[in-house]
Amino acid sequence: KSLPEENHLANNDNGKMAASLDKVNDAMTLMPQEPFQRGQNLNNGMLTIDKDAFSVNQREIEAHRVNLQHLCRICGGSLKNDPYKRSHPVHGPVDDEMQALLRKKERKVTSWPDLLNKVFKIDVRGDMDTIHPTNFCHNCWSVIQRKFSSVPCEVYFPRKGTMEWHPHATSCDVCGTSSHGIKRKKQDSSSQGGKMLRITAERARKIMYARSQKQVNSKSLMKKITNCKKIHLSTKMLTVDYPVDFVKSISCQICEHILADPVETTCKHLFCRLCILKCLKVIGSYCPSCRYPCFPTDLVNPVRSFLNILNTLAVRCPVKDCHEEVTLGKYSHHLSSHKEKK
């Protein structure tokens, strides 16, 4: 072949090789770009979904928090049910009316968290506004007011225990029932009814037994139950001849001795703590003086001014050959000194 023909063939081969290399490069550049773009689009979509879900979750939590403001922190009832729209803050100082009542009973509670802890046994100091309501209803306020009131009456509470609050979830009771309040879970009526019948029958049996014994000799029965002659002081040991009514006011209405560790019932009768606890255990849950319903949890300490008067009374030492007169507040210390000598 001549030289021009050889040059022409070489140029054709070079052109074909360049074209094939261009196709390979195009394929190489196209292949990685497609999955990369697809992955990038997928990531962008996931980020958008996450943002949407986060915003929806935030909106739900905010709505949950708003719904909590319409519920009572203690009983879970709706604050909208009160026609006068009365509610009280869980945190903060006690209102003037309750403060006056507490001052009358010589209590030094000044804030709602302390008072709620004493009455309902709940600690609201660690509450979060996204989980717990920040107010409680006037009905629960009335329960507290009755607890410290001088009027003898039953204290009614709308549920067996205080509400337990949980964070917002998919099946949230708060968001579905905020207008009517949260309902209690239904309990098995058969087991509950049987238990109530047993309790009622047992209580009726005790009351009937106590009444029959009262017809015989109620006072002597009470004294036999307590059997506190050796540990409580007789009113005859008082050094001053006080009026009969005053002596009755400082003596236990069961054993008729001078009050030792006195407690006050809901019906405002005074007893020695040991005497009333023994009687409640034997005769049933009612006051031995007036038959008003009384439980060990209802017993409270009398006002401090009464205890101060009681502790300043002078009594004679009952120990043989000891004619010393001591105040009732120092009597236990004086008696322990005799034991040390023995």
XYZ file of N, CA and C in Angstrom, residues 212-323:
336
model
N -74.746 -4.551 122.462
C -75.212 -5.494 123.483
C -74.367 -5.388 124.750
N -73.081 -5.168 124.573
C -72.208 -5.013 125.743
C -72.475 -3.695 126.458
N -72.846 -2.680 125.667
C -73.119 -1.378 126.280
C -74.316 -1.459 127.218
N -75.296 -2.267 126.839
C -76.469 -2.409 127.693
C -76.083 -2.986 129.049
N -75.093 -3.854 129.075
C -74.652 -4.444 130.344
C -73.893 -3.402 131.154
N -72.757 -3.009 130.644
C -71.959 -2.000 131.356
C -70.859 -1.511 130.428
N -71.184 -0.455 129.692
C -70.273 0.027 128.657
C -68.965 0.569 129.246
N -69.065 1.357 130.292
C -67.862 1.975 130.868
C -66.892 0.933 131.417
N -67.421 -0.026 132.138
C -66.536 -1.053 132.703
C -65.907 -1.891 131.602
N -66.666 -2.100 130.503
C -66.121 -2.849 129.375
C -64.949 -2.103 128.747
N -65.132 -0.801 128.558
C -64.064 0.022 127.977
C -62.814 -0.014 128.848
N -63.021 0.077 130.123
C -61.864 0.079 131.030
C -61.152 -1.274 131.031
N -61.935 -2.345 130.866
C -61.306 -3.666 130.782
C -60.509 -3.818 129.486
N -61.028 -3.223 128.423
C -60.322 -3.302 127.126
C -58.993 -2.568 127.200
N -59.018 -1.359 127.771
C -57.783 -0.555 127.809
C -56.797 -1.068 128.863
N -57.320 -1.362 130.070
C -56.485 -1.893 131.157
C -55.221 -1.040 131.354
N -55.444 0.266 131.563
C -54.308 1.200 131.622
C -54.114 1.797 133.024
N -54.648 1.131 134.021
C -54.588 1.672 135.382
C -53.156 1.872 135.867
N -52.253 0.996 135.436
C -50.871 1.051 135.934
C -49.987 2.021 135.154
N -50.454 2.443 133.992
C -49.583 3.306 133.174
C -50.098 4.743 133.055
N -51.401 4.972 133.334
C -51.961 6.324 133.253
C -52.286 6.850 134.649
N -52.152 8.161 134.808
C -52.366 8.803 136.102
C -53.852 9.043 136.365
N -54.274 8.789 137.578
C -55.652 9.064 137.974
C -55.841 10.567 138.195
N -57.053 11.051 138.032
C -57.339 12.481 138.254
C -57.211 12.845 139.739
N -57.191 11.834 140.598
C -57.012 12.088 142.042
C -55.594 12.547 142.368
N -54.666 12.366 141.420
C -53.272 12.766 141.653
C -53.046 14.250 141.394
N -54.066 14.971 140.928
C -53.922 16.421 140.712
C -53.772 17.124 142.058
N -52.869 18.063 142.141
C -52.597 18.758 143.414
C -53.636 19.827 143.727
N -54.350 20.291 142.714
C -55.349 21.351 142.894
C -56.728 20.756 142.700
N -57.684 21.232 143.502
C -59.062 20.762 143.386
C -59.778 21.577 142.304
N -59.620 21.133 141.078
C -60.209 21.849 139.943
C -61.703 21.569 139.855
N -62.460 22.434 139.139
C -63.887 22.162 138.918
C -64.086 20.843 138.152
N -65.252 20.250 138.396
C -65.540 18.930 137.824
C -65.498 18.972 136.296
N -66.072 20.034 135.714
C -66.104 20.138 134.251
C -64.705 20.272 133.665
N -63.813 20.985 134.375
C -62.440 21.120 133.892
C -61.718 19.772 133.955
N -61.952 19.033 135.035
C -61.322 17.718 135.183
C -61.787 16.772 134.066
N -63.078 16.862 133.710
C -63.588 16.033 132.618
C -62.945 16.397 131.286
N -62.662 17.688 131.110
C -62.085 18.134 129.839
C -60.636 17.688 129.657
N -59.940 17.382 130.770
C -58.539 16.966 130.658
C -58.373 15.457 130.895
N -59.494 14.750 131.000
C -59.415 13.299 131.238
C -59.929 12.536 130.029
N -59.420 11.334 129.876
C -59.821 10.460 128.768
C -61.254 9.993 128.993
N -62.045 9.960 127.935
C -63.446 9.593 128.067
C -63.659 8.078 128.052
N -62.566 7.343 127.980
C -62.659 5.878 128.071
C -62.208 5.407 129.447
N -60.967 5.750 129.807
C -60.416 5.260 131.081
C -60.609 6.235 132.235
N -61.001 7.503 131.917
C -61.232 8.558 132.914
C -59.973 8.924 133.685
N -58.805 8.607 133.138
C -57.540 9.062 133.708
C -57.118 10.369 133.045
N -56.082 10.988 133.575
C -55.556 12.196 132.935
C -55.024 11.813 131.550
N -55.316 12.650 130.568
C -54.944 12.351 129.185
C -53.442 12.120 129.031
N -53.094 10.988 128.437
C -51.693 10.678 128.145
C -51.552 10.524 126.636
N -50.694 11.346 126.039
C -50.548 11.395 124.578
C -51.932 11.568 123.938
N -52.607 12.707 124.221
C -54.009 12.859 123.803
C -54.165 12.981 122.290
N -55.291 12.465 121.797
C -55.668 12.602 120.383
C -57.122 13.059 120.320
N -57.451 13.706 119.198
C -58.789 14.258 119.001
C -59.443 13.575 117.809
N -60.700 13.192 117.939
C -61.438 12.551 116.849
C -62.104 13.614 115.974
N -62.735 13.163 114.892
C -63.448 14.086 114.005
C -64.611 14.743 114.716
N -65.209 14.045 115.678
C -66.348 14.590 116.434
C -65.898 15.393 117.650
N -64.597 15.702 117.747
C -64.035 16.596 118.775
C -64.022 16.019 120.178
N -63.929 14.703 120.312
C -63.765 14.082 121.630
C -62.295 13.726 121.841
N -61.866 13.779 123.113
C -60.459 13.557 123.453
C -60.286 12.211 124.147
N -59.216 11.519 123.761
C -58.897 10.218 124.343
C -57.386 10.078 124.457
N -56.954 9.160 125.331
C -55.547 8.744 125.295
C -55.346 7.952 123.997
N -54.213 8.128 123.368
C -53.978 7.450 122.089
C -54.076 5.930 122.237
N -53.468 5.393 123.284
C -53.469 3.944 123.493
C -54.890 3.421 123.724
N -55.693 4.172 124.481
C -57.056 3.731 124.809
C -57.938 3.679 123.565
N -57.926 4.738 122.775
C -58.815 4.794 121.611
C -58.409 3.768 120.560
N -57.111 3.536 120.410
C -56.664 2.550 119.416
C -57.087 1.134 119.818
N -57.004 0.841 121.105
C -57.444 -0.481 121.573
C -58.943 -0.652 121.380
N -59.714 0.394 121.683
C -61.172 0.304 121.557
C -61.606 0.186 120.104
N -60.969 0.939 119.222
C -61.329 0.852 117.804
C -61.053 -0.543 117.259
N -60.009 -1.160 117.779
C -59.661 -2.501 117.315
C -60.679 -3.537 117.775
N -61.260 -3.321 118.953
C -62.165 -4.327 119.524
C -63.625 -4.069 119.151
N -64.108 -2.835 119.356
C -65.553 -2.573 119.219
C -65.946 -2.090 117.831
N -65.001 -1.676 117.001
C -65.344 -1.202 115.663
C -64.947 0.245 115.445
N -65.153 0.704 114.221
C -64.678 2.034 113.807
C -65.724 3.111 114.079
N -65.920 3.427 115.341
C -66.789 4.545 115.707
C -66.344 5.085 117.056
N -66.753 6.323 117.321
C -66.358 6.991 118.567
C -67.055 6.334 119.756
N -66.328 5.983 120.812
C -66.955 5.366 121.995
C -67.918 6.297 122.724
N -67.806 7.612 122.508
C -68.664 8.561 123.224
C -69.981 8.828 122.512
N -69.927 9.026 121.166
C -71.138 9.446 120.451
C -71.499 8.544 119.276
N -70.752 7.472 119.048
C -71.021 6.515 117.963
C -70.827 7.103 116.566
N -70.139 8.232 116.480
C -69.859 8.805 115.156
C -68.748 7.989 114.496
N -68.829 7.736 113.171
C -67.779 6.940 112.506
C -66.391 7.522 112.745
N -65.471 6.677 113.142
C -64.112 7.119 113.485
C -63.120 6.021 113.115
N -62.055 6.407 112.444
C -61.013 5.477 112.026
C -59.669 5.937 112.602
N -58.710 5.037 112.753
C -57.400 5.447 113.295
C -56.728 6.563 112.490
N -57.001 6.617 111.188
C -56.390 7.673 110.357
C -57.007 9.045 110.612
N -58.191 9.083 111.253
C -58.855 10.364 111.533
C -58.336 11.033 112.800
N -57.569 10.323 113.610
C -57.100 10.867 114.880
C -56.015 11.901 114.648
N -56.161 13.071 115.273
C -55.176 14.155 115.154
C -54.808 14.656 116.539
N -53.706 15.384 116.617
C -53.297 15.989 117.890
C -54.168 17.205 118.190
N -54.509 17.447 119.454
C -55.269 18.662 119.794
C -54.429 19.910 119.530
N -55.068 21.051 119.635
C -54.352 22.312 119.398
C -53.255 22.497 120.444
N -52.225 23.222 120.074
C -51.041 23.346 120.917
C -51.342 24.059 122.236
N -52.255 25.030 122.213
C -52.572 25.774 123.447
C -53.177 24.843 124.501
N -54.009 23.886 124.063
C -54.579 22.917 125.001
C -53.476 22.028 125.586
N -52.540 21.601 124.724
C -51.444 20.754 125.207
C -50.562 21.502 126.198
N -50.383 22.811 125.953
C -49.588 23.618 126.894
C -50.261 23.686 128.267
N -51.578 23.861 128.275
C -52.325 23.888 129.547
C -52.209 22.536 130.249
N -52.339 21.478 129.481
C -52.277 20.131 130.061
C -50.905 19.849 130.683
N -49.847 20.284 130.001
C -48.490 20.004 130.491
C -48.104 20.837 131.714
N -48.833 21.927 131.952
C -48.512 22.768 133.125
C -49.261 22.338 134.392
N -50.141 21.361 134.296
C -50.881 20.900 135.480
C -49.936 20.189 136.446
N -50.082 20.471 137.714
C -49.228 19.866 138.748
C -49.877 18.585 139.273
N -49.059 17.526 139.362
C -49.543 16.240 139.890
C -48.585 15.738 140.966
N -49.111 14.880 141.845
C -48.283 14.274 142.877
C -47.655 13.009 142.322
N -46.446 12.744 142.720
C -45.759 11.538 142.263
C -46.391 10.316 142.933
N -46.791 9.300 142.146
C -47.445 8.123 142.739
C -46.475 7.122 143.367
N -45.180 7.362 143.224
C -44.193 6.432 143.778
C -44.196 6.531 145.298
N -44.074 5.379 145.953
C -44.106 5.326 147.423
C -42.924 6.096 148.023
N -43.195 6.819 149.087
C -42.204 7.624 149.819
C -41.678 8.798 148.994
N -42.342 9.152 147.898
C -41.968 10.349 147.127
C -43.157 11.308 147.149
N -42.991 12.416 147.806
C -44.083 13.380 147.963
C -43.871 14.607 147.075
